[in-house]
Coordinates of C-alpha atoms and ligand atoms in Angstrom, one line a residue:
M267 CA 10.8 -11.7 -26.5
H268 CA 8.4 -14.3 -27.9
L269 CA 5.1 -13.3 -28.2
T270 CA 2.4 -15.6 -29.2
N271 CA 0.0 -15.4 -31.7
E272 CA -2.8 -13.7 -29.9
E273 CA 0.2 -11.6 -28.5
E274 CA 1.4 -10.1 -31.7
K275 CA -2.2 -9.5 -33.3
M276 CA -2.9 -7.3 -29.7
L277 CA 0.4 -5.4 -30.7
A278 CA -0.4 -5.0 -34.5
G279 CA -3.7 -3.1 -33.3
E280 CA -6.1 -6.3 -34.2
E281 CA -8.0 -5.7 -30.9
G282 CA -8.1 -1.7 -30.8
Y283 CA -6.0 1.1 -30.2
A284 CA -6.4 0.8 -26.2
V285 CA -4.9 -2.9 -26.4
Q286 CA -2.3 -2.1 -28.8
K287 CA -1.2 0.9 -26.8
N288 CA -1.0 -1.0 -23.7
M289 CA 0.8 -4.2 -25.5
Q290 CA 3.4 -1.4 -26.4
I291 CA 4.1 -0.4 -23.1
L292 CA 4.5 -3.9 -22.0
T293 CA 7.0 -5.2 -24.3
A294 CA 8.9 -1.9 -24.2
L295 CA 9.3 -3.0 -20.3
G296 CA 10.0 -6.7 -21.4
D297 CA 12.8 -5.4 -23.6
I298 CA 14.3 -3.1 -21.0
F299 CA 14.6 -5.7 -18.5
G300 CA 15.1 -8.9 -20.6
A301 CA 12.0 -10.9 -20.7
D302 CA 12.2 -13.7 -22.6
K303 CA 8.0 -13.8 -22.9
M304 CA 4.8 -12.6 -21.5
I305 CA 2.8 -14.4 -18.9
P306 CA -1.0 -14.5 -18.0
V307 CA -1.7 -12.6 -15.2
S308 CA -5.1 -13.1 -12.5
S309 CA -5.1 -10.1 -10.7
V310 CA -4.2 -6.5 -11.0
Q311 CA -3.9 -3.8 -8.4
V312 CA -3.6 -0.6 -9.8
A313 CA -1.6 2.6 -7.9
G314 CA -1.4 6.4 -9.4
V315 CA -5.2 7.0 -8.3
S316 CA -4.9 10.3 -6.6
Y317 CA -5.5 13.3 -8.6
Y318 CA -3.0 15.3 -6.0
N319 CA -0.1 13.0 -8.2
L320 CA -2.0 12.2 -11.7
G321 CA -2.5 16.2 -12.4
D322 CA -4.3 17.2 -15.7
A323 CA -1.8 15.0 -17.5
G324 CA -2.6 11.9 -15.8
L325 CA -6.3 12.4 -16.0
E326 CA -6.3 13.1 -19.5
Y327 CA -4.4 9.7 -20.1
L328 CA -7.1 7.6 -18.1
E329 CA -10.0 9.5 -19.7
T330 CA -8.3 9.1 -23.3
L331 CA -7.7 5.1 -22.7
A332 CA -11.7 4.8 -21.5
D333 CA -13.1 7.0 -24.4
K334 CA -11.0 4.4 -26.8
G335 CA -12.5 1.3 -25.3
A336 CA -9.7 -0.2 -22.8
R337 CA -11.3 -2.9 -20.8
T338 CA -9.9 -4.9 -18.3
R339 CA -9.6 -8.4 -18.6
V340 CA -8.8 -9.6 -15.1
K341 CA -9.8 -8.7 -11.6
T342 CA -8.7 -5.0 -11.4
T343 CA -8.9 -2.9 -8.5
L344 CA -7.5 0.4 -7.2
N345 CA -5.0 1.8 -4.5
P346 CA -6.6 5.0 -2.6
A347 CA -7.5 7.8 -4.1
G348 CA -6.8 11.4 -3.0
M349 CA -9.7 11.9 -0.9
D350 CA -12.8 10.1 0.6
L351 CA -15.0 9.4 -2.4
E352 CA -18.4 10.3 -0.4
N353 CA -17.4 12.5 2.7
W354 CA -14.7 14.6 0.9
R355 CA -15.8 18.1 2.1
E356 CA -15.9 16.7 5.8
L357 CA -12.1 15.9 5.2
G358 CA -11.7 19.6 4.1
I359 CA -11.0 18.3 0.4
D360 CA -11.9 21.6 -2.0
E361 CA -14.4 21.4 -4.8
E362 CA -12.4 21.8 -7.7
F363 CA -10.0 19.0 -6.6
A364 CA -12.8 16.5 -5.5
R365 CA -14.4 16.9 -9.4
K366 CA -11.4 15.8 -10.8
Q367 CA -10.5 13.3 -8.5
E368 CA -14.2 11.8 -9.6
R369 CA -13.5 11.9 -13.3
V370 CA -10.5 10.0 -12.4
I371 CA -12.5 7.2 -10.6
Q372 CA -14.9 7.4 -13.3
A373 CA -12.3 6.5 -16.2
F374 CA -11.1 3.8 -14.2
V375 CA -14.7 2.3 -13.4
R376 CA -15.7 2.8 -17.7
M377 CA -12.6 0.8 -17.9
G378 CA -14.3 -2.2 -15.4
V379 CA -12.0 -1.4 -13.0
I380 CA -13.3 -2.3 -9.5
P381 CA -13.4 1.2 -7.4
S382 CA -12.3 -0.3 -4.1
C383 CA -9.7 2.4 -3.2
T384 CA -7.2 0.6 -1.1
C385 CA -3.9 -0.5 -0.4
T386 CA -4.8 -3.5 1.4
P387 CA -7.0 -5.5 -1.3
Y388 CA -6.3 -8.8 0.3
L389 CA -8.3 -7.9 2.9
V390 CA -11.3 -6.8 0.7
G391 CA -11.6 -9.8 -2.0
N392 CA -8.2 -9.4 -4.2
E393 CA -6.6 -12.1 -2.4
P394 CA -4.4 -14.2 -5.1
G395 CA -2.9 -17.6 -4.3
R396 CA 0.1 -19.3 -3.5
G397 CA 2.3 -19.2 -7.4
E398 CA -0.3 -17.0 -9.0
H399 CA 0.9 -14.2 -11.1
I400 CA -0.4 -11.2 -10.4
A401 CA 0.3 -7.3 -11.6
W402 CA 0.3 -5.2 -8.3
S403 CA 1.6 -1.7 -7.7
E404 CA 1.5 -0.5 -4.3
S405 CA 4.6 -1.1 -2.4
S406 CA 3.2 -2.6 0.5
A407 CA 0.4 -4.5 -1.1
V408 CA 3.1 -6.0 -3.2
T409 CA 5.5 -7.4 -0.5
Y410 CA 2.1 -8.9 1.3
A411 CA 1.4 -10.6 -1.8
N412 CA 4.9 -11.8 -2.7
S413 CA 6.1 -12.6 1.0
I414 CA 2.6 -13.8 2.7
L415 CA 0.1 -14.8 0.0
G416 CA 2.9 -16.4 -2.0
A417 CA 1.9 -14.9 -5.1
M418 CA 4.3 -13.6 -7.9
T419 CA 4.4 -9.8 -8.8
N420 CA 7.0 -7.1 -9.8
R421 CA 6.3 -3.2 -8.2
E422 CA 4.6 -2.4 -11.2
G423 CA 4.2 1.3 -11.8
G424 CA 0.3 2.5 -12.2
P425 CA 0.7 2.8 -16.1
S426 CA 2.2 -1.0 -16.6
A427 CA -0.4 -2.4 -14.1
L428 CA -2.9 -0.9 -16.2
A429 CA -1.8 -2.1 -19.0
A430 CA -1.6 -5.6 -17.3
A431 CA -5.3 -5.4 -16.6
I432 CA -6.2 -4.7 -20.4
T433 CA -4.0 -7.3 -21.8
G434 CA -4.1 -9.5 -19.2
R435 CA -0.4 -10.0 -19.5
T436 CA 2.8 -8.9 -17.8
P437 CA 6.5 -9.5 -19.1
S438 CA 8.3 -12.4 -17.7
Y439 CA 11.2 -10.9 -15.4
G440 CA 12.2 -10.2 -11.8
M441 CA 10.0 -11.1 -9.1
H442 CA 7.8 -13.9 -11.9
I443 CA 11.3 -15.9 -11.7
E444 CA 11.3 -18.5 -8.8
D445 CA 15.4 -18.4 -9.4
N446 CA 15.0 -14.5 -8.5
R447 CA 13.4 -14.7 -5.6
K448 CA 15.8 -16.6 -3.4
P449 CA 16.7 -14.9 -0.1
K450 CA 20.0 -13.2 0.0
V451 CA 20.7 -12.2 3.4
R452 CA 19.3 -14.4 6.7
V453 CA 18.3 -11.4 9.3
K454 CA 18.4 -13.2 13.1
I455 CA 15.7 -11.5 14.9
D456 CA 17.2 -11.1 18.5
T457 CA 14.5 -8.8 20.6
K458 CA 11.0 -8.8 21.4
L459 CA 8.6 -7.3 18.8
A460 CA 5.2 -6.6 19.8
A461 CA 3.1 -3.5 18.6
V462 CA 2.7 -2.5 15.0
A463 CA 4.9 0.1 15.3
D464 CA 7.9 -2.4 16.5
F465 CA 7.1 -3.9 12.9
G466 CA 7.6 -0.7 11.3
A467 CA 10.6 -0.6 12.7
L468 CA 12.1 -3.7 12.3
G469 CA 11.1 -3.0 8.5
Y470 CA 13.0 0.8 8.7
A471 CA 16.1 -1.1 10.6
V472 CA 16.4 -4.1 7.8
G473 CA 16.0 -1.9 5.2
K474 CA 18.8 0.6 5.8
K475 CA 21.0 -2.4 6.5
I476 CA 20.4 -4.5 3.2
G477 CA 18.1 -2.2 1.2
P478 CA 16.4 -4.5 -1.3
K479 CA 18.0 -7.7 -1.0
I480 CA 15.6 -10.3 -0.3
P481 CA 15.9 -11.2 3.4
L482 CA 15.2 -14.5 5.2
F483 CA 13.9 -14.2 8.8
E484 CA 14.9 -16.3 11.3
G485 CA 13.3 -16.2 14.7
F486 CA 10.0 -14.3 13.5
P487 CA 7.3 -14.1 15.8
D488 CA 4.0 -15.6 15.1
V489 CA 1.9 -12.2 14.6
P490 CA -1.5 -11.2 13.0
V491 CA -2.1 -9.5 9.7
E492 CA -1.9 -6.0 11.2
Q493 CA 1.8 -6.6 12.4
L494 CA 2.8 -8.0 8.6
K495 CA 1.3 -5.4 6.5
S496 CA 3.4 -2.8 8.7
L497 CA 6.3 -4.9 7.9
C498 CA 5.5 -5.0 4.2
A499 CA 5.3 -1.3 4.3
S500 CA 8.4 -0.6 5.9
I501 CA 10.6 -2.8 4.3
A502 CA 9.3 -1.7 0.7
T503 CA 9.7 1.9 1.8
Y504 CA 13.2 2.1 3.3
G505 CA 14.9 -1.0 1.7
G506 CA 12.6 -1.2 -1.6
T507 CA 12.5 -4.7 -1.4
A508 CA 9.5 -6.6 -3.0
L509 CA 9.9 -10.1 -1.4
F510 CA 10.8 -11.3 2.2
H511 CA 10.9 -14.7 3.7
I512 CA 9.8 -16.3 7.1
D513 CA 11.8 -19.4 8.0
G514 CA 10.1 -22.5 8.5
T515 CA 6.7 -20.9 7.2
T516 CA 7.2 -19.3 3.9
Y517 CA 10.1 -20.7 3.2
K518 CA 10.9 -24.2 2.8
G519 CA 14.4 -24.1 0.9
R520 CA 17.9 -25.3 2.4
E521 CA 19.9 -22.9 0.5
A522 CA 21.7 -20.6 3.1
P523 CA 21.8 -17.4 2.3
P524 CA 25.4 -15.7 1.6
E525 CA 24.9 -12.6 4.1
N526 CA 23.9 -12.5 7.9
I527 CA 22.8 -9.9 10.2
T528 CA 21.1 -9.7 13.4
I529 CA 18.5 -7.5 14.5
T530 CA 18.9 -6.5 18.2
H531 CA 16.7 -4.2 20.4
A532 CA 19.0 -1.3 20.3
D533 CA 18.3 -1.7 16.2
I534 CA 14.6 -1.2 16.9
E535 CA 15.0 1.7 19.2
T536 CA 17.4 3.4 16.7
A537 CA 14.7 3.1 14.1
L538 CA 12.1 4.7 16.5
R539 CA 14.0 7.6 17.6
A540 CA 14.7 8.4 13.9
L541 CA 11.2 8.5 13.1
N542 CA 10.3 10.6 15.8
D543 CA 10.8 14.4 15.7
E544 CA 11.7 15.9 19.1
T545 CA 8.0 17.9 19.4
A546 CA 5.5 17.4 22.2
Q547 CA 2.5 18.9 20.3
V548 CA 0.4 17.0 17.8
D549 CA -2.0 18.5 15.3
F550 CA -3.1 15.6 12.8
V551 CA -3.1 11.7 13.9
A552 CA -3.6 9.2 11.4
L553 CA -3.8 5.4 11.8
G554 CA -4.1 3.0 8.9
C555 CA -1.0 2.5 6.8
P556 CA -1.4 0.5 5.3
H557 CA -5.5 0.6 5.5
C558 CA -6.8 -0.3 9.2
T559 CA -8.4 -3.7 9.8
L560 CA -12.1 -4.4 11.3
D561 CA -9.6 -5.3 14.2
E562 CA -7.6 -2.2 14.4
I563 CA -11.1 -0.2 14.1
K564 CA -12.4 -2.2 17.2
Q565 CA -9.6 -1.3 19.3
I566 CA -9.7 2.3 18.2
A567 CA -13.4 2.4 18.8
G568 CA -12.6 1.1 22.5
L569 CA -10.0 3.3 23.3
L570 CA -12.2 6.3 22.1
E571 CA -15.2 5.1 23.9
G572 CA -16.4 8.2 26.3
K573 CA -13.8 10.4 25.0
K574 CA -13.4 13.7 22.7
V575 CA -10.6 14.3 20.4
T576 CA -9.1 17.9 20.3
R577 CA -6.9 17.2 17.1
E578 CA -8.0 16.3 13.5
F579 CA -7.7 12.1 13.9
W580 CA -8.3 10.2 10.5
I581 CA -8.9 6.2 10.7
C582 CA -8.0 5.4 6.6
T583 CA -9.4 2.1 5.7
A584 CA -11.1 0.4 3.0
R585 CA -15.2 1.7 2.5
Q586 CA -16.2 -2.0 2.4
T587 CA -14.2 -2.6 5.9
M588 CA -15.8 0.8 7.3
K589 CA -19.1 -0.6 6.7
E590 CA -18.4 -3.8 8.5
A591 CA -17.4 -1.4 11.4
E592 CA -21.0 0.5 11.1
E593 CA -22.4 -2.9 11.4
M594 CA -20.3 -3.7 14.5
G595 CA -21.1 -0.5 16.2
Y596 CA -17.3 0.7 16.0
A597 CA -17.8 3.3 13.8
Q598 CA -20.8 5.1 15.5
K599 CA -18.5 5.2 18.6
I600 CA -15.5 7.1 16.5
H601 CA -17.7 9.3 15.2
A602 CA -19.2 10.2 18.5
A603 CA -15.6 10.9 19.5
G604 CA -15.4 13.4 17.1
A605 CA -12.8 11.2 15.3
K606 CA -13.3 10.6 11.2
F607 CA -13.1 7.8 9.1
A608 CA -10.8 8.9 5.7
C609 CA -12.4 5.7 3.5
D610 CA -10.9 5.3 -0.1
T611 CA -7.4 7.9 0.6
C612 CA -4.9 8.3 3.1
M613 CA -2.5 10.6 4.9
A614 CA -0.1 10.3 1.9
V615 CA -2.1 10.6 -1.0
A616 CA -4.7 13.3 0.2
P617 CA -3.8 16.8 -0.1
L618 CA -2.8 17.9 3.1
K619 CA 0.6 20.1 2.6
G620 CA 0.0 23.4 4.6
R621 CA -2.8 22.0 6.5
F622 CA -1.0 20.3 9.3
T623 CA 2.2 20.7 11.1
V624 CA 2.9 17.3 13.2
L625 CA 1.5 14.1 12.7
A626 CA 1.0 11.5 15.1
T627 CA 0.8 7.7 13.7
D628 CA 1.8 3.8 14.3
S629 CA 2.8 3.6 10.7
A630 CA 6.9 4.0 9.7
K631 CA 5.5 4.3 6.2
A632 CA 3.2 7.1 7.3
C633 CA 6.2 9.1 9.2
Y634 CA 8.1 8.6 5.5
Y635 CA 5.3 10.2 3.4
G636 CA 4.4 12.5 6.2
R637 CA 7.8 13.9 6.0
G638 CA 8.6 13.9 2.4
T639 CA 5.5 14.6 0.9
N640 CA 3.7 17.2 3.3
D641 CA 6.7 18.6 5.2
F642 CA 5.2 17.1 8.7
K643 CA 7.5 16.5 11.6
T644 CA 6.2 13.0 12.9
R645 CA 5.6 11.0 16.0
I646 CA 5.2 7.0 16.1
G647 CA 3.8 5.0 18.6
S648 CA 1.2 2.7 20.1
V649 CA -2.5 3.0 18.7
E650 CA -2.7 4.3 22.6
E651 CA 0.1 6.8 22.1
C652 CA -1.9 8.1 19.1
V653 CA -5.5 8.2 20.5
N654 CA -4.2 9.8 23.5
A655 CA -2.7 12.4 21.4
A656 CA -5.8 12.8 19.4
V657 CA -7.3 13.5 22.8
T658 CA -5.3 15.7 24.2
G659 CA -2.8 17.3 21.6
N660 CA 0.0 16.0 23.6
W661 CA 2.6 13.2 22.8
S662 CA 4.0 11.9 26.1
Ligands
F3S920 FE1 -1.9 2.6 2.4 FE2 -1.4 5.3 1.5 FE3 -0.1 3.8 3.5 S1 -1.5 4.0 0.0 S2 0.4 1.9 2.6 S3 -2.1 4.2 3.3 S4 0.8 5.7 2.5

């Protein structure tokens, strides 16, 4: 791989141990994927923040980097941690876990990483523009950045994203190369899609049919960010793609993709059935995968007004969004109903195994991690159905 003089000096250790180690990670990655050079990045988002996933080895790695002087060179934000950094006790997190999680966050902060702890960085100020090369790692955010914002990023691992932050570089391969971003399958949508869960089901159906191939959607409805982030999360989870195109808006190319499929009402129904376990009882309700927008919180607050929840109910969101919800009076209604904000964290990265058995949610991705990481049974439906389950304990 060609390196500039400055990059050669970084690799030789002239800018210290931390820069050298991280440049070694990136050159090794570039060699594996056949990159011919490094490119500068303007934004980084680091996953692998929860102590639940990092363990002591991950914590030690981060603290060593911080001790050795690692510092970010570009705007860098964090994915959700394993707990709400302020109200962890209220969410039932034990003290030992909390202390370790706090050390993880402190190590990141010492390196200059903004502890935003959200998988929707584009909602809270880390919003790169079209054509910008970036290094993000959370899969739904990566797909959102590539597909909706038009930025260019591979799906980085936590260490390679952090290495990009510390060096300001990433190897040029994969989604950074224009030719690799061409659509491979035209996906005709031949059904009505409305609710957030429908778009999760769409991602599930398309992901199962075409895997990581890049789809070009035809007949895609004009929908807000809530539906788009749901699709990004789901299609990345069930298919592994980091990019999709929408005909006429995000894609103006003329080249016809080599394959064609159609998504019908039956495909969406099949997806929703596959994500719904046959059980009527619910003991945990969680919304905000990916993290809730202010509008979603407003809707939840309206549905909860004058009611009391009887089941644990988490609203996962960025702390910044929760503060806006407080200013708007939505948070107070949510607290009055007995529901809880889970800021900085989510139902997938918090240590919840064994605490609950049936998760109700509007997110196809949350179903995947609820089942896989926490052994939950899952119910997926509308926000109204989820709120009703939190109040009555029943899924109707
Ligand atoms: Fe975000 Fe957690 Fe879902 S990181 S996308 S809320 S699994």
